[in-house]
mmCIF file with all atom_site columns, N, CA and C in Angstrom:
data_model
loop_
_atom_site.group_PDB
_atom_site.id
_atom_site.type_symbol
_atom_site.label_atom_id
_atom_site.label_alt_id
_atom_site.label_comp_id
_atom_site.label_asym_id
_atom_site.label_entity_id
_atom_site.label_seq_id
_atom_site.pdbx_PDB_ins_code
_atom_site.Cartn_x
_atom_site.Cartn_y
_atom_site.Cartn_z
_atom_site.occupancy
_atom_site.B_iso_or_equiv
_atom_site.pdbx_formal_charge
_atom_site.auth_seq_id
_atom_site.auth_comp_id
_atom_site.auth_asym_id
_atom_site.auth_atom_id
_atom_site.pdbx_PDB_model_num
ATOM 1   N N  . UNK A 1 1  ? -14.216 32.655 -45.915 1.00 0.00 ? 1  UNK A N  1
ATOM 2   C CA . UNK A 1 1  ? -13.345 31.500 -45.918 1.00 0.00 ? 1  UNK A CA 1
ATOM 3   C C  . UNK A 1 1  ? -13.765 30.572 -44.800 1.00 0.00 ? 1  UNK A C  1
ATOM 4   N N  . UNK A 1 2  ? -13.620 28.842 -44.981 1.00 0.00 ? 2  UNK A N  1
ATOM 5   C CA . UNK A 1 2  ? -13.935 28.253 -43.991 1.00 0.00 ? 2  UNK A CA 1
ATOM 6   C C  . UNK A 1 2  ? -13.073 27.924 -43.309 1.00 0.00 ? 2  UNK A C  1
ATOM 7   N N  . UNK A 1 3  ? -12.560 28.289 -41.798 1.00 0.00 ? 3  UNK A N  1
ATOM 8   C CA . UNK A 1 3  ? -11.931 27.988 -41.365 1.00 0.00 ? 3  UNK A CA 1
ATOM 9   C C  . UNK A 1 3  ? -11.750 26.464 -40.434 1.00 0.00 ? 3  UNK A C  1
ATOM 10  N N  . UNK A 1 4  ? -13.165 25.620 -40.435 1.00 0.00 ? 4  UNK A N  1
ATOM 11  C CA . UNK A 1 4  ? -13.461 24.608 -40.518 1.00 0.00 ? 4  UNK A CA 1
ATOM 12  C C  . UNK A 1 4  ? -12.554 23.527 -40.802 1.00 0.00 ? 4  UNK A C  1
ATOM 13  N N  . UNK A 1 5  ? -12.349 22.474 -40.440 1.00 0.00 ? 5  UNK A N  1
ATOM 14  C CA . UNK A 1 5  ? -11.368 21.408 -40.922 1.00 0.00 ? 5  UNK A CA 1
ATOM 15  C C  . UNK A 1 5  ? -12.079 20.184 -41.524 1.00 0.00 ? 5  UNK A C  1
ATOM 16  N N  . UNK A 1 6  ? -11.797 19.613 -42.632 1.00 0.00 ? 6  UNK A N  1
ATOM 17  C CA . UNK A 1 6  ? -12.822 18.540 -43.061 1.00 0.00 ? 6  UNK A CA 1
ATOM 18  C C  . UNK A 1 6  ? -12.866 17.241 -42.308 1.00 0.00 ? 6  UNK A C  1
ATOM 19  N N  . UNK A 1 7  ? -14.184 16.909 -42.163 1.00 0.00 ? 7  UNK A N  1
ATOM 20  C CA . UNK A 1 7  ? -13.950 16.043 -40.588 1.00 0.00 ? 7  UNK A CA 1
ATOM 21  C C  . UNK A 1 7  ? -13.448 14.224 -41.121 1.00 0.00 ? 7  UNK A C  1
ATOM 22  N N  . UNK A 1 8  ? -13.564 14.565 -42.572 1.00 0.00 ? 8  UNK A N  1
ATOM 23  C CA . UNK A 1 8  ? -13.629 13.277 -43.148 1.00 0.00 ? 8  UNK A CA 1
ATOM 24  C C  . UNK A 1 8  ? -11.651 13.596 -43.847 1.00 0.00 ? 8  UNK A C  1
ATOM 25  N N  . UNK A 1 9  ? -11.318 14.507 -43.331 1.00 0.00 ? 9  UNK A N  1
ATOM 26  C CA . UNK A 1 9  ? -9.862  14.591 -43.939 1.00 0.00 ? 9  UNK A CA 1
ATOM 27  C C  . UNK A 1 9  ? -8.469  13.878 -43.671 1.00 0.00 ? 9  UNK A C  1
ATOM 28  N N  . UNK A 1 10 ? -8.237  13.045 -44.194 1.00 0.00 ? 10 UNK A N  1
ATOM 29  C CA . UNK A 1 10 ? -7.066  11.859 -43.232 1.00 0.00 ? 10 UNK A CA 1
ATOM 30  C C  . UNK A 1 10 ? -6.330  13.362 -42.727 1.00 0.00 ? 10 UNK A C  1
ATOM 31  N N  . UNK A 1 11 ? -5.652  12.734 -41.468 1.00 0.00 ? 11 UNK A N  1
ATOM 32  C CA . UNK A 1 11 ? -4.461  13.494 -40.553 1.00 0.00 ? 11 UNK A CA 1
ATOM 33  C C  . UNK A 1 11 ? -3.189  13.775 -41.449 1.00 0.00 ? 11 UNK A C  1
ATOM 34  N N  . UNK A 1 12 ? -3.011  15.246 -41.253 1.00 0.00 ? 12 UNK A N  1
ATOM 35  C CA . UNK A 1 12 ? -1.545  15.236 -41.570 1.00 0.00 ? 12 UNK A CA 1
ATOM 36  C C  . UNK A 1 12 ? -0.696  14.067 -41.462 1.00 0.00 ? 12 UNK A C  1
ATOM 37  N N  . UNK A 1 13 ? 0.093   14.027 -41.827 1.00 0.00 ? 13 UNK A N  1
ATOM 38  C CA . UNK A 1 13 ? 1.868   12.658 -41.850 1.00 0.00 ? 13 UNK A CA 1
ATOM 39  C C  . UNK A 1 13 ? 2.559   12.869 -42.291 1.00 0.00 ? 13 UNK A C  1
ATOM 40  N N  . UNK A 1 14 ? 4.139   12.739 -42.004 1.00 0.00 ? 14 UNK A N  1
ATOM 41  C CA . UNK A 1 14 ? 4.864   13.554 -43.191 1.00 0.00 ? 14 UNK A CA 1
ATOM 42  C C  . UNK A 1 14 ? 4.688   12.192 -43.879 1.00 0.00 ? 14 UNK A C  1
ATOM 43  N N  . UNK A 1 15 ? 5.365   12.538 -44.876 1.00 0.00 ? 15 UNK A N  1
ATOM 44  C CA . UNK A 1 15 ? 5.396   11.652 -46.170 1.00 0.00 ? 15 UNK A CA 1
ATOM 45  C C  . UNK A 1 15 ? 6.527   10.404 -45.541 1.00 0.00 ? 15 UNK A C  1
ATOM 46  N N  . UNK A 1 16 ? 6.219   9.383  -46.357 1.00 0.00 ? 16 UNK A N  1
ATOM 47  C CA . UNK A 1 16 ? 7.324   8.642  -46.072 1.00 0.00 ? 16 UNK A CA 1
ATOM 48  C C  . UNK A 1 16 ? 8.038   8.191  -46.818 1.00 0.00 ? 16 UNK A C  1
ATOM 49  N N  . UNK A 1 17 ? 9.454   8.174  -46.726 1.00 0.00 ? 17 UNK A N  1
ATOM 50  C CA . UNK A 1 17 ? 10.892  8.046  -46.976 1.00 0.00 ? 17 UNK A CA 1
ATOM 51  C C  . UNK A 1 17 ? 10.438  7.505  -48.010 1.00 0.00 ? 17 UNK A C  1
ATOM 52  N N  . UNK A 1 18 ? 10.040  6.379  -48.786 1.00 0.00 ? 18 UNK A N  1
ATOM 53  C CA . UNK A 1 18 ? 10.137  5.434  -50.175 1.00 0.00 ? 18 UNK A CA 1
ATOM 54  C C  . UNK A 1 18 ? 9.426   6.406  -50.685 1.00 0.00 ? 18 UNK A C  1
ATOM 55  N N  . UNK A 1 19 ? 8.772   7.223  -50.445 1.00 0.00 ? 19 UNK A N  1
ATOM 56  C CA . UNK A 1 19 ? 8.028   8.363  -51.883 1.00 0.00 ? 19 UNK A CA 1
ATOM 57  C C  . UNK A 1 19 ? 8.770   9.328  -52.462 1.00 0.00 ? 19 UNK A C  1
ATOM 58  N N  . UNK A 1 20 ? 9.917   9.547  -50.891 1.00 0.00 ? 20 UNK A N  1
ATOM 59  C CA . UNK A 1 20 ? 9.969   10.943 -51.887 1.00 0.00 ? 20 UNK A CA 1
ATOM 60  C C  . UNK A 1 20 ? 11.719  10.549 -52.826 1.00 0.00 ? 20 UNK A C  1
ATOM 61  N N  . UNK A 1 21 ? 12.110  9.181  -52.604 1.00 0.00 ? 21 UNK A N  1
ATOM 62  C CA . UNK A 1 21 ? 13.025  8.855  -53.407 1.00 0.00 ? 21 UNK A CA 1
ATOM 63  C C  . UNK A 1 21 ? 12.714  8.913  -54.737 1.00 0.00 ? 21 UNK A C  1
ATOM 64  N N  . UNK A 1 22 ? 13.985  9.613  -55.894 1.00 0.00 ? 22 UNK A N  1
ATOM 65  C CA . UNK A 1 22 ? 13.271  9.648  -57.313 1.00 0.00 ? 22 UNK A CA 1
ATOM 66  C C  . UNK A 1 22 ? 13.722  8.467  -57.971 1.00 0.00 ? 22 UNK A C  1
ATOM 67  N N  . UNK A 1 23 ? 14.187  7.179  -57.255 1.00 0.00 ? 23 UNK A N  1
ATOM 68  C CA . UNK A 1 23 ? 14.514  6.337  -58.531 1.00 0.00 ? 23 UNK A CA 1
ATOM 69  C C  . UNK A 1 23 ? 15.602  6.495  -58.887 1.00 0.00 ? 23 UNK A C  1
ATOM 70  N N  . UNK A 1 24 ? 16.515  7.174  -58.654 1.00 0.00 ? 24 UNK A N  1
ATOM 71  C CA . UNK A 1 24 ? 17.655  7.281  -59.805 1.00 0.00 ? 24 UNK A CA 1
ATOM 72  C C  . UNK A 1 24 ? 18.975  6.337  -59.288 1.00 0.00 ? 24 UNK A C  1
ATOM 73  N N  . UNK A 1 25 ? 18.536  4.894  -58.963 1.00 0.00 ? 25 UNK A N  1
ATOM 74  C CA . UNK A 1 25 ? 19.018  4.266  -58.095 1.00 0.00 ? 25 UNK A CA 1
ATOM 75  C C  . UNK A 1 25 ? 18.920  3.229  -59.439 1.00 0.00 ? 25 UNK A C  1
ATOM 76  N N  . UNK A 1 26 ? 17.960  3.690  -60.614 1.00 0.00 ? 26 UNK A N  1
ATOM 77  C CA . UNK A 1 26 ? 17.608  2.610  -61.803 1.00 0.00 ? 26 UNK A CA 1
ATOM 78  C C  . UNK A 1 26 ? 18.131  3.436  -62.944 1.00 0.00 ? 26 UNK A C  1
ATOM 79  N N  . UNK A 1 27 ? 17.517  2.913  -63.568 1.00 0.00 ? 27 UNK A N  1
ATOM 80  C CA . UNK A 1 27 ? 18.229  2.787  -64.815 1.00 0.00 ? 27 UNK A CA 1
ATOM 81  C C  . UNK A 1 27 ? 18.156  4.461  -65.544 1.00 0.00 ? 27 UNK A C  1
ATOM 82  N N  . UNK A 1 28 ? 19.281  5.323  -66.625 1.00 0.00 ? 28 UNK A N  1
ATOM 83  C CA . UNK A 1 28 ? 19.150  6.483  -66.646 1.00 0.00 ? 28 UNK A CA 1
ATOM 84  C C  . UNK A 1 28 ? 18.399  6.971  -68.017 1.00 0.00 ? 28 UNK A C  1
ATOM 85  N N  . UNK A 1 29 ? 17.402  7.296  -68.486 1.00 0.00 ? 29 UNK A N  1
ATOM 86  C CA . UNK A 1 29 ? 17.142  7.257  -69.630 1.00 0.00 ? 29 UNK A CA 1
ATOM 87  C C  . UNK A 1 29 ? 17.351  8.679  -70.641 1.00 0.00 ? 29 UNK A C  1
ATOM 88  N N  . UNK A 1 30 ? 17.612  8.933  -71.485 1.00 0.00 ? 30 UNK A N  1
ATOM 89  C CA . UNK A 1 30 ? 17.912  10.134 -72.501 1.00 0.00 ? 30 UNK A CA 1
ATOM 90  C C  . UNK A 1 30 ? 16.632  11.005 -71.860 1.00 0.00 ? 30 UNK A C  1
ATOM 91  N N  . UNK A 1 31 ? 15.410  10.593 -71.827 1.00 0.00 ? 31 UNK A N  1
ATOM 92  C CA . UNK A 1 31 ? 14.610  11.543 -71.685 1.00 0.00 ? 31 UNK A CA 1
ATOM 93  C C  . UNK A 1 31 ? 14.439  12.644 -69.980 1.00 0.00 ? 31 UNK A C  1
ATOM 94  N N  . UNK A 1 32 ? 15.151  11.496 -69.353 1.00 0.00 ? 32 UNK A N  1
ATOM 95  C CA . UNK A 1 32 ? 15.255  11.851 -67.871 1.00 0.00 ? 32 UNK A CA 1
ATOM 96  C C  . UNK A 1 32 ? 16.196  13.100 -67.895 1.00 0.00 ? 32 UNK A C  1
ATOM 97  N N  . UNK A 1 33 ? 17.166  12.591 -68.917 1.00 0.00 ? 33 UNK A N  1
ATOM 98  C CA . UNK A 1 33 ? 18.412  14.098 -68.976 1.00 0.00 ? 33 UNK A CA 1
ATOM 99  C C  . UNK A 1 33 ? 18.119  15.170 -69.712 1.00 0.00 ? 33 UNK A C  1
ATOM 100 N N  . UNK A 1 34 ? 16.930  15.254 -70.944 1.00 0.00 ? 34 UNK A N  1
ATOM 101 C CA . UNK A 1 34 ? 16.563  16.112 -71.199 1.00 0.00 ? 34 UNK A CA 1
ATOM 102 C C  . UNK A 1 34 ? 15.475  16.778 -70.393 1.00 0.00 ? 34 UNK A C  1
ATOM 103 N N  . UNK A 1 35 ? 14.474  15.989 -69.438 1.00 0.00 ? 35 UNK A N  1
ATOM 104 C CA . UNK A 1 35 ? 13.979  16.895 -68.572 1.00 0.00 ? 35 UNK A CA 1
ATOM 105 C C  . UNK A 1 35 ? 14.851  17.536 -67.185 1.00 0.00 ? 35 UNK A C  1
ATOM 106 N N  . UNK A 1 36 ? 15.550  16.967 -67.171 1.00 0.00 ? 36 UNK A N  1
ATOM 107 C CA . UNK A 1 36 ? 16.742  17.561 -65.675 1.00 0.00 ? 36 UNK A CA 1
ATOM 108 C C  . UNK A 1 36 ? 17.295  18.824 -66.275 1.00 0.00 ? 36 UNK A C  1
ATOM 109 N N  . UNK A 1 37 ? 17.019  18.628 -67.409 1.00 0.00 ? 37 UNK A N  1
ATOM 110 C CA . UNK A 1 37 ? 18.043  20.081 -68.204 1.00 0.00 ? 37 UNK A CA 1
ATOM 111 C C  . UNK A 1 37 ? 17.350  20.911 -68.429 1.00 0.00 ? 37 UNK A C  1
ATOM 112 N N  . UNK A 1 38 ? 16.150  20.541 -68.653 1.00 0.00 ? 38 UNK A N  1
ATOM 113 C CA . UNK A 1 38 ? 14.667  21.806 -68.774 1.00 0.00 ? 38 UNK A CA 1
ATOM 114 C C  . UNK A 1 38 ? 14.649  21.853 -69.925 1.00 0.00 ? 38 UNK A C  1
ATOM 115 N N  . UNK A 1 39 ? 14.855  20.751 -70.710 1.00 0.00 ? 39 UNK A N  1
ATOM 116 C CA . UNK A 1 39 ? 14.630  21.652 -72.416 1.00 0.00 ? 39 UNK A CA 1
ATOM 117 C C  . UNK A 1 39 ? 13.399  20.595 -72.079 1.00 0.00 ? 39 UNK A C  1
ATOM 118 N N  . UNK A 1 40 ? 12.829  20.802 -73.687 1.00 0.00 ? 40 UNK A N  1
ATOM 119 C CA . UNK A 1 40 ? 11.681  19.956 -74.337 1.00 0.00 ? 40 UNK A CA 1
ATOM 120 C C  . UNK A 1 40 ? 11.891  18.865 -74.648 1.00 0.00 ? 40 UNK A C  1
ATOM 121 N N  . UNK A 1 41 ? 11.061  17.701 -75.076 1.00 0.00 ? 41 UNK A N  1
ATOM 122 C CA . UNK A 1 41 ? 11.616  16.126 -75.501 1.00 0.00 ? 41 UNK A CA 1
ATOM 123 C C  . UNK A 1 41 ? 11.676  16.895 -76.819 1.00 0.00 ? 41 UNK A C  1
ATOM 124 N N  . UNK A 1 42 ? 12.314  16.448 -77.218 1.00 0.00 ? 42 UNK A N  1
ATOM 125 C CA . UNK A 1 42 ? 12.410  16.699 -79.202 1.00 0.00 ? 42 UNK A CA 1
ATOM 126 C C  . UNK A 1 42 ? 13.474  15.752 -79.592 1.00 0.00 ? 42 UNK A C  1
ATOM 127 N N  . UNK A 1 43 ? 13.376  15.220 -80.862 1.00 0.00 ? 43 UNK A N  1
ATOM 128 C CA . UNK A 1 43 ? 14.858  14.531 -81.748 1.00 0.00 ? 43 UNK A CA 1
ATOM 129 C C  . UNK A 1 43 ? 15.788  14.860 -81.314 1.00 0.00 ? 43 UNK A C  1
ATOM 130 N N  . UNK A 1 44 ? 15.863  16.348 -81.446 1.00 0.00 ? 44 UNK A N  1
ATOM 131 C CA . UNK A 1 44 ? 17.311  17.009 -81.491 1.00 0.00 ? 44 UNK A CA 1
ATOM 132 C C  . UNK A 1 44 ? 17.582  16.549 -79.745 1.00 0.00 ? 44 UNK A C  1
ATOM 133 N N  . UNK A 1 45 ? 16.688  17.254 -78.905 1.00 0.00 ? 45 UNK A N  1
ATOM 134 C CA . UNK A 1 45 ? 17.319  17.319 -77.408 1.00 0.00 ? 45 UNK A CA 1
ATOM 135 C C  . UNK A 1 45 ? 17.498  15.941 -76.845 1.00 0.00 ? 45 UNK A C  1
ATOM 136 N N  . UNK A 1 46 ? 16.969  14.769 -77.606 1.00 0.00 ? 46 UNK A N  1
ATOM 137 C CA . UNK A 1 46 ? 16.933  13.266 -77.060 1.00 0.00 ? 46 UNK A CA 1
ATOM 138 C C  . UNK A 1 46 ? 18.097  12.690 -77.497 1.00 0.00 ? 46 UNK A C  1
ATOM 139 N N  . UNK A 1 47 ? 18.621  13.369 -78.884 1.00 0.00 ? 47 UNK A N  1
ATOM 140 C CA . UNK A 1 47 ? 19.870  12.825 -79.817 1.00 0.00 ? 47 UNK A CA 1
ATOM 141 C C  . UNK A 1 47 ? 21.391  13.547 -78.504 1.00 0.00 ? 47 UNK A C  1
ATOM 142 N N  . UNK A 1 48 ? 20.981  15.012 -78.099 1.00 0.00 ? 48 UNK A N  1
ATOM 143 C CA . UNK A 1 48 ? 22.202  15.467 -77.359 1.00 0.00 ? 48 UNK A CA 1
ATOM 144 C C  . UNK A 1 48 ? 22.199  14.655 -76.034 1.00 0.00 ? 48 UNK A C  1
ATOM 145 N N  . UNK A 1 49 ? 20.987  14.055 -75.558 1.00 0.00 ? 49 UNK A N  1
ATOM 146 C CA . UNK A 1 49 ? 21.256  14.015 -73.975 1.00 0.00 ? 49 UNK A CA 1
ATOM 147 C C  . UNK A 1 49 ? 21.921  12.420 -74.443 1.00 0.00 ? 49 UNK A C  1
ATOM 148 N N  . UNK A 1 50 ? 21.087  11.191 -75.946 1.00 0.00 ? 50 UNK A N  1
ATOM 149 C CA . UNK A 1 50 ? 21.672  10.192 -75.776 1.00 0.00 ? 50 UNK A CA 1
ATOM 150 C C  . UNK A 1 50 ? 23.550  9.800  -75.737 1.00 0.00 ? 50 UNK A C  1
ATOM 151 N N  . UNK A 1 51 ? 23.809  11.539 -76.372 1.00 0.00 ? 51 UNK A N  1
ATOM 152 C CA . UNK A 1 51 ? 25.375  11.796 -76.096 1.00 0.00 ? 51 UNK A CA 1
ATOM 153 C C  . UNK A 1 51 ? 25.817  11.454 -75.306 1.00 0.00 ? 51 UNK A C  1
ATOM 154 N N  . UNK A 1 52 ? 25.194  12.478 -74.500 1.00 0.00 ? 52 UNK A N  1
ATOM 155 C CA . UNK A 1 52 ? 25.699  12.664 -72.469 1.00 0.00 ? 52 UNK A CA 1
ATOM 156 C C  . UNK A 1 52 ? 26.069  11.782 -72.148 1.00 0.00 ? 52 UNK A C  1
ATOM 157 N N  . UNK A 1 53 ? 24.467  11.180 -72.409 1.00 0.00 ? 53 UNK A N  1
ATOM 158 C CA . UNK A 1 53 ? 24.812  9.774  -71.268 1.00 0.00 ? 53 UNK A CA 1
ATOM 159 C C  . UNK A 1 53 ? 25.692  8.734  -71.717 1.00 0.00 ? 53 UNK A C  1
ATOM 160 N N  . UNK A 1 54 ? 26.077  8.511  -73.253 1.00 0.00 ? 54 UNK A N  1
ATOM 161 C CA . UNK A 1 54 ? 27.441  7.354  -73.651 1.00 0.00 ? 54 UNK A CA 1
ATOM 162 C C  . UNK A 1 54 ? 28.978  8.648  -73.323 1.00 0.00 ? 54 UNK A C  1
ATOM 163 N N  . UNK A 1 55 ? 29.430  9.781  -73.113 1.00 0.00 ? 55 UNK A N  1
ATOM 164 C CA . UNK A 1 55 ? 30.182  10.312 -72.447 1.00 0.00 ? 55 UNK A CA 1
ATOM 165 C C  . UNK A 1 55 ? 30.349  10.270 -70.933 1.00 0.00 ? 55 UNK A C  1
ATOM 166 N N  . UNK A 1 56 ? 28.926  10.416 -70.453 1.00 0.00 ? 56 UNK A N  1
ATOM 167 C CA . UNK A 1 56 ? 29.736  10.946 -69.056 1.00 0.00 ? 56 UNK A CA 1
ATOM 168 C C  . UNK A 1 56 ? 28.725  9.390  -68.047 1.00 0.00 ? 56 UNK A C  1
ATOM 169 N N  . UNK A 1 57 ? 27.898  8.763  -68.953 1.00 0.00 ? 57 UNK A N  1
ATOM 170 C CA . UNK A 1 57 ? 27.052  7.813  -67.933 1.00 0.00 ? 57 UNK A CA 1
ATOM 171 C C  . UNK A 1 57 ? 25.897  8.743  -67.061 1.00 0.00 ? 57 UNK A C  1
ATOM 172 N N  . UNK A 1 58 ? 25.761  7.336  -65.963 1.00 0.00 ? 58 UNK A N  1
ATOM 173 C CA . UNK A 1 58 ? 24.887  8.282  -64.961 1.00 0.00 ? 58 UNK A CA 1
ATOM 174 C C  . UNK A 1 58 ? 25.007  9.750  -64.447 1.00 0.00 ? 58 UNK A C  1
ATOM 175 N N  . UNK A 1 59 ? 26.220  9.936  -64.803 1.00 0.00 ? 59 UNK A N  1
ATOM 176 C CA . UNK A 1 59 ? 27.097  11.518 -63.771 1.00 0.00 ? 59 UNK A CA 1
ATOM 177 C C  . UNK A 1 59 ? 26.165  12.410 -64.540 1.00 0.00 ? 59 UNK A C  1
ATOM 178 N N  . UNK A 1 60 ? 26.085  12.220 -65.842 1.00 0.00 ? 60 UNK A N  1
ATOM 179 C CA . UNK A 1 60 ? 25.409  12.979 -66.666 1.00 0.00 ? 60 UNK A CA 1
ATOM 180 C C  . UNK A 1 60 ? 23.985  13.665 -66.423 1.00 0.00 ? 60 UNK A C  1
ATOM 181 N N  . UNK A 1 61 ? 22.991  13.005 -65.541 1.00 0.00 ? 61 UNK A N  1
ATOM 182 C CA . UNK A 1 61 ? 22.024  13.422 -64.864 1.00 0.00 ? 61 UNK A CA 1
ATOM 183 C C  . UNK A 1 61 ? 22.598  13.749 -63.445 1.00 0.00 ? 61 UNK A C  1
ATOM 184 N N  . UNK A 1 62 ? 23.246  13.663 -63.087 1.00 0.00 ? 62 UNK A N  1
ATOM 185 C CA . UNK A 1 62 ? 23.906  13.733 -61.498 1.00 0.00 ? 62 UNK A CA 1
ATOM 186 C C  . UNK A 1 62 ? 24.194  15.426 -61.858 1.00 0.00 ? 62 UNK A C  1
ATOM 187 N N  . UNK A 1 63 ? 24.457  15.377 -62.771 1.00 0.00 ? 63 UNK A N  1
ATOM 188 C CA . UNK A 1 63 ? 25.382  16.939 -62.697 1.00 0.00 ? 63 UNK A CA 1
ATOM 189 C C  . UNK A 1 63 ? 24.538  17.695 -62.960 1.00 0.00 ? 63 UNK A C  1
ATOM 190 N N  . UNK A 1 64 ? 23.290  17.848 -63.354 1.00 0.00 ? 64 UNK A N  1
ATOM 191 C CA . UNK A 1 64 ? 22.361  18.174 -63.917 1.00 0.00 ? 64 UNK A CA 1
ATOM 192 C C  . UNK A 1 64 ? 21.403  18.286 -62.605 1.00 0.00 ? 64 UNK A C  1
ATOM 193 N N  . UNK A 1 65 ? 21.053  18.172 -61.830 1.00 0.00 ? 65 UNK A N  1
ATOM 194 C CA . UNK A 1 65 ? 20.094  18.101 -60.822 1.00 0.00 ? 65 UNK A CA 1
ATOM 195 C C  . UNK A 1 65 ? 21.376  18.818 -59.215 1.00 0.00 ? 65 UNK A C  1
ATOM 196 N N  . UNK A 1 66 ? 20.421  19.255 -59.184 1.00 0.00 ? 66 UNK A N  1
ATOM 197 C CA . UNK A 1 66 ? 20.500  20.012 -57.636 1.00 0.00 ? 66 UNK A CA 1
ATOM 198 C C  . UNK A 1 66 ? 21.557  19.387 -56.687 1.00 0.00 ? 66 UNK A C  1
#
């Protein structure tokens, strides 16, 4: 293993603040709530999440995420 550092390797940094925001400050889309939910895109799972979101709105991914 090389324990070597690459001399051409930018410096550590933490990341900064505007990256690691996801957006959800915009607009909420059916497909966003079927991936927050872990299913697959499909008809069926795009038809339940476009539910969600005319029931519950944005909350609908809100409740869904961490």
């Amino acid at each position: 293993m090389n324990t070597q550092s690459d001399p051409n390797a930018e410096p550590e940094r933490p990341t900064p603040d505007a990256l690691l925001h996801t957006g959800s400050e915009g607009a909420v889309t059916a497909e966003d709530v079927v991936l927050a939910s872990g299913r697959d895109v499909t008809p069926a799972s795009l038809a339940w999440a476009e539910d969600k979101l005319a029931r519950e709105g944005k909350a609908a991914l809100d409740k869904l995420l961490p």
